[in-house]
PDB file of C-alpha atoms in Angstrom:
ATOM      1  CA  GLY A   1     -35.639 -12.870 -59.460  1.00 67.00           C
ATOM      2  CA  LYS A   2     -35.233  -9.655 -61.445  1.00 78.00           C
ATOM      3  CA  PRO A   3     -33.069  -6.644 -60.525  1.00 86.00           C
ATOM      4  CA  VAL A   4     -34.770  -3.737 -58.754  1.00 85.00           C
ATOM      5  CA  LYS A   5     -34.748  -0.311 -60.431  1.00 86.00           C
ATOM      6  CA  THR A   6     -34.515   3.017 -58.620  1.00 89.00           C
ATOM      7  CA  GLY A   7     -37.981   4.155 -57.573  1.00 87.00           C
ATOM      8  CA  GLU A   8     -39.593   0.775 -58.243  1.00 85.00           C
ATOM      9  CA  ARG A   9     -42.186  -0.414 -55.738  1.00 84.00           C
ATOM     10  CA  VAL A  10     -40.761  -3.279 -53.725  1.00 83.00           C
ATOM     11  CA  MET A  11     -43.521  -4.054 -51.222  1.00 83.00           C
ATOM     12  CA  LEU A  12     -47.164  -3.246 -50.496  1.00 79.00           C
ATOM     13  CA  ILE A  13     -48.685  -3.308 -47.025  1.00 82.00           C
ATOM     14  CA  ALA A  14     -52.330  -4.378 -46.922  1.00 77.00           C
ATOM     15  CA  ASN A  15     -55.029  -4.470 -44.272  1.00 78.00           C
ATOM     16  CA  PRO A  16     -56.271  -8.104 -44.050  1.00 73.00           C
ATOM     17  CA  GLN A  17     -59.810  -6.838 -43.348  1.00 76.00           C
ATOM     18  CA  ASP A  18     -60.036  -4.929 -46.660  1.00 79.00           C
ATOM     19  CA  LYS A  19     -59.563  -7.721 -49.191  1.00 83.00           C
ATOM     20  CA  GLU A  20     -60.413  -7.234 -52.861  1.00 86.00           C
ATOM     21  CA  LEU A  21     -59.581  -8.836 -56.174  1.00 89.00           C
ATOM     22  CA  ASP A  22     -57.112  -7.117 -58.473  1.00 90.00           C
ATOM     23  CA  ILE A  23     -57.722  -8.448 -61.991  1.00 91.00           C
ATOM     24  CA  GLN A  24     -55.647  -7.617 -65.071  1.00 92.00           C
ATOM     25  CA  MET A  25     -57.638  -8.092 -68.296  1.00 90.00           C
ATOM     26  CA  PRO A  26     -55.452  -8.062 -71.453  1.00 88.00           C
ATOM     27  CA  VAL A  27     -56.483  -5.622 -74.171  1.00 84.00           C
ATOM     28  CA  SER A  28     -56.831  -8.536 -76.608  1.00 79.00           C
ATOM     29  CA  ASP A  29     -59.584 -10.019 -74.393  1.00 79.00           C
ATOM     30  CA  ALA A  30     -61.360  -6.733 -73.608  1.00 77.00           C
ATOM     31  CA  ILE A  31     -65.154  -6.796 -73.404  1.00 80.00           C
ATOM     32  CA  SER A  32     -67.690  -4.234 -72.289  1.00 81.00           C
ATOM     33  CA  LEU A  33     -68.152  -4.521 -68.526  1.00 85.00           C
ATOM     34  CA  GLU A  34     -70.416  -2.777 -66.047  1.00 83.00           C
ATOM     35  CA  SER A  35     -70.144  -2.371 -62.320  1.00 87.00           C
ATOM     36  CA  GLY A  36     -71.984  -5.219 -60.592  1.00 87.00           C
ATOM     37  CA  SER A  37     -70.973  -7.903 -63.110  1.00 89.00           C
ATOM     38  CA  THR A  38     -70.379 -11.407 -61.786  1.00 91.00           C
ATOM     39  CA  VAL A  39     -66.810 -12.631 -61.298  1.00 93.00           C
ATOM     40  CA  LYS A  40     -65.647 -16.181 -60.548  1.00 94.00           C
ATOM     41  CA  VAL A  41     -62.103 -16.688 -59.275  1.00 93.00           C
ATOM     42  CA  PHE A  42     -60.263 -19.992 -59.641  1.00 95.00           C
ATOM     43  CA  LEU A  43     -57.270 -19.828 -57.290  1.00 92.00           C
ATOM     44  CA  ASN A  44     -54.104 -21.781 -58.120  1.00 93.00           C
ATOM     45  CA  VAL A  45     -54.230 -23.458 -54.685  1.00 92.00           C
ATOM     46  CA  ALA A  46     -57.852 -24.653 -55.135  1.00 89.00           C
ATOM     47  CA  PRO A  47     -58.792 -24.619 -58.840  1.00 90.00           C
ATOM     48  CA  LEU A  48     -61.909 -26.770 -58.388  1.00 92.00           C
ATOM     49  CA  SER A  49     -63.509 -24.429 -55.819  1.00 90.00           C
ATOM     50  CA  PRO A  50     -64.387 -21.122 -57.504  1.00 92.00           C
ATOM     51  CA  ILE A  51     -65.008 -18.058 -55.341  1.00 92.00           C
ATOM     52  CA  LYS A  52     -67.727 -15.620 -56.405  1.00 93.00           C
ATOM     53  CA  ALA A  53     -67.219 -11.865 -56.405  1.00 93.00           C
ATOM     54  CA  THR A  54     -68.837  -8.713 -57.809  1.00 93.00           C
ATOM     55  CA  LEU A  55     -67.080  -6.271 -60.138  1.00 93.00           C
ATOM     56  CA  ARG A  56     -66.700  -2.826 -58.561  1.00 93.00           C
ATOM     57  CA  TYR A  57     -64.344  -0.964 -60.904  1.00 92.00           C
ATOM     58  CA  ALA A  58     -63.034  -1.269 -64.457  1.00 90.00           C
ATOM     59  CA  SER A  59     -60.386   1.153 -65.714  1.00 89.00           C
ATOM     60  CA  TYR A  60     -61.055   3.232 -68.788  1.00 89.00           C
ATOM     61  CA  THR A  61     -57.508   3.085 -70.117  1.00 90.00           C
ATOM     62  CA  ALA A  62     -55.048   0.211 -70.336  1.00 89.00           C
ATOM     63  CA  ALA A  63     -51.641   0.230 -68.665  1.00 91.00           C
ATOM     64  CA  GLU A  64     -48.601  -1.997 -68.925  1.00 91.00           C
ATOM     65  CA  THR A  65     -48.393  -4.746 -66.305  1.00 87.00           C
ATOM     66  CA  PRO A  66     -45.107  -5.846 -64.673  1.00 82.00           C
ATOM     67  CA  GLU A  67     -45.111  -8.802 -67.103  1.00 83.00           C
ATOM     68  CA  GLY A  68     -45.078  -6.361 -70.049  1.00 87.00           C
ATOM     69  CA  VAL A  69     -48.687  -6.948 -71.172  1.00 86.00           C
ATOM     70  CA  LEU A  70     -51.040  -4.067 -71.942  1.00 91.00           C
ATOM     71  CA  ALA A  71     -54.106  -4.655 -69.728  1.00 91.00           C
ATOM     72  CA  TYR A  72     -57.129  -3.029 -68.124  1.00 92.00           C
ATOM     73  CA  SER A  73     -57.298  -3.002 -64.335  1.00 92.00           C
ATOM     74  CA  LEU A  74     -60.426  -4.449 -62.713  1.00 93.00           C
ATOM     75  CA  LYS A  75     -61.352  -4.420 -59.017  1.00 94.00           C
ATOM     76  CA  ALA A  76     -63.905  -6.791 -57.494  1.00 94.00           C
ATOM     77  CA  ASP A  77     -65.257  -7.366 -53.985  1.00 91.00           C
ATOM     78  CA  PHE A  78     -65.882 -10.820 -52.565  1.00 91.00           C
ATOM     79  CA  ASN A  79     -69.528 -11.776 -51.979  1.00 89.00           C
ATOM     80  CA  LYS A  80     -70.643 -11.787 -48.339  1.00 87.00           C
ATOM     81  CA  ASP A  81     -71.436 -15.529 -48.254  1.00 84.00           C
ATOM     82  CA  GLU A  82     -68.007 -16.561 -49.638  1.00 80.00           C
ATOM     83  CA  LYS A  83     -65.024 -17.638 -47.566  1.00 82.00           C
ATOM     84  CA  VAL A  84     -62.415 -14.981 -48.305  1.00 81.00           C
ATOM     85  CA  PRO A  85     -58.953 -16.396 -49.075  1.00 84.00           C
ATOM     86  CA  ARG A  86     -55.726 -15.083 -47.598  1.00 84.00           C
ATOM     87  CA  ILE A  87     -53.870 -12.154 -49.152  1.00 83.00           C
ATOM     88  CA  GLY A  88     -51.428 -12.741 -52.007  1.00 83.00           C
ATOM     89  CA  LEU A  89     -52.954 -15.766 -53.721  1.00 88.00           C
ATOM     90  CA  LYS A  90     -52.994 -15.865 -57.516  1.00 91.00           C
ATOM     91  CA  GLY A  91     -55.326 -17.504 -59.983  1.00 93.00           C
ATOM     92  CA  THR A  92     -57.614 -16.997 -62.948  1.00 93.00           C
ATOM     93  CA  ALA A  93     -60.716 -14.808 -62.977  1.00 92.00           C
ATOM     94  CA  LYS A  94     -63.728 -15.317 -65.213  1.00 92.00           C
ATOM     95  CA  VAL A  95     -65.672 -12.064 -65.653  1.00 91.00           C
ATOM     96  CA  TYR A  96     -69.191 -12.236 -67.058  1.00 90.00           C
ATOM     97  CA  GLY A  97     -70.353  -9.419 -69.330  1.00 85.00           C
ATOM     98  CA  SER A  98     -73.727  -8.830 -70.936  1.00 85.00           C
ATOM     99  CA  ARG A  99     -75.305 -11.361 -73.304  1.00 85.00           C
ATOM    100  CA  VAL A 100     -74.374 -11.140 -76.988  1.00 83.00           C
ATOM    101  CA  THR A 101     -75.654 -12.652 -80.218  1.00 88.00           C
ATOM    102  CA  LEU A 102     -74.330 -15.968 -81.518  1.00 90.00           C
ATOM    103  CA  PHE A 103     -72.725 -14.150 -84.482  1.00 90.00           C
ATOM    104  CA  TYR A 104     -70.738 -11.876 -82.167  1.00 82.00           C
ATOM    105  CA  PHE A 105     -69.735 -14.800 -79.936  1.00 81.00           C
ATOM    106  CA  ILE A 106     -68.379 -16.820 -82.884  1.00 89.00           C
ATOM    107  CA  PHE A 107     -66.635 -13.930 -84.667  1.00 87.00           C
ATOM    108  CA  TRP A 108     -65.404 -12.056 -81.584  1.00 82.00           C
ATOM    109  CA  LYS A 109     -61.708 -12.984 -81.966  1.00 83.00           C
ATOM    110  CA  PRO A 110     -61.518 -12.229 -85.729  1.00 87.00           C
ATOM    111  CA  ILE A 111     -63.309  -8.903 -85.198  1.00 82.00           C
ATOM    112  CA  SER A 112     -60.914  -8.071 -82.352  1.00 80.00           C
ATOM    113  CA  TYR A 113     -57.925  -8.900 -84.577  1.00 84.00           C
ATOM    114  CA  LEU A 114     -59.228  -6.648 -87.371  1.00 85.00           C
ATOM    115  CA  ARG A 115     -59.801  -3.794 -84.918  1.00 80.00           C
ATOM    116  CA  ARG A 116     -56.238  -4.063 -83.595  1.00 77.00           C
ATOM    117  CA  THR A 117     -54.682  -4.414 -87.041  1.00 84.00           C
ATOM    118  CA  PHE A 118     -56.540  -1.688 -88.937  1.00 86.00           C
ATOM    119  CA  GLY A 119     -57.570   0.597 -86.063  1.00 75.00           C
ATOM    120  CA  ILE A 120     -61.281   0.286 -86.824  1.00 69.00           C
TER     121      ILE A 120
END
């Protein structure tokens, strides 16, 4: 729907045998993640049947997505016992980090806002 710019990537060719999840985590929702963290994916075509995966890579720096949002790039591999969906499906991913205290859980958004506003 949008015009193509010179040098812009138009198409990607993928091997159907090498499927992985490409997750974009907005900077506003950033949490500390480690390789091996659990990921649940809720695809738009089957939102009531989550697919489990394992986090393999989390970028150190954020980059702008095609939608114009600053986000970290995450890569996850599907678990062996899961039915792997076809290429190109979209959905929502829930990434589980380490456990935190109740105080941090309740005040996470206000703390995040203060960090972004004042650069703390």
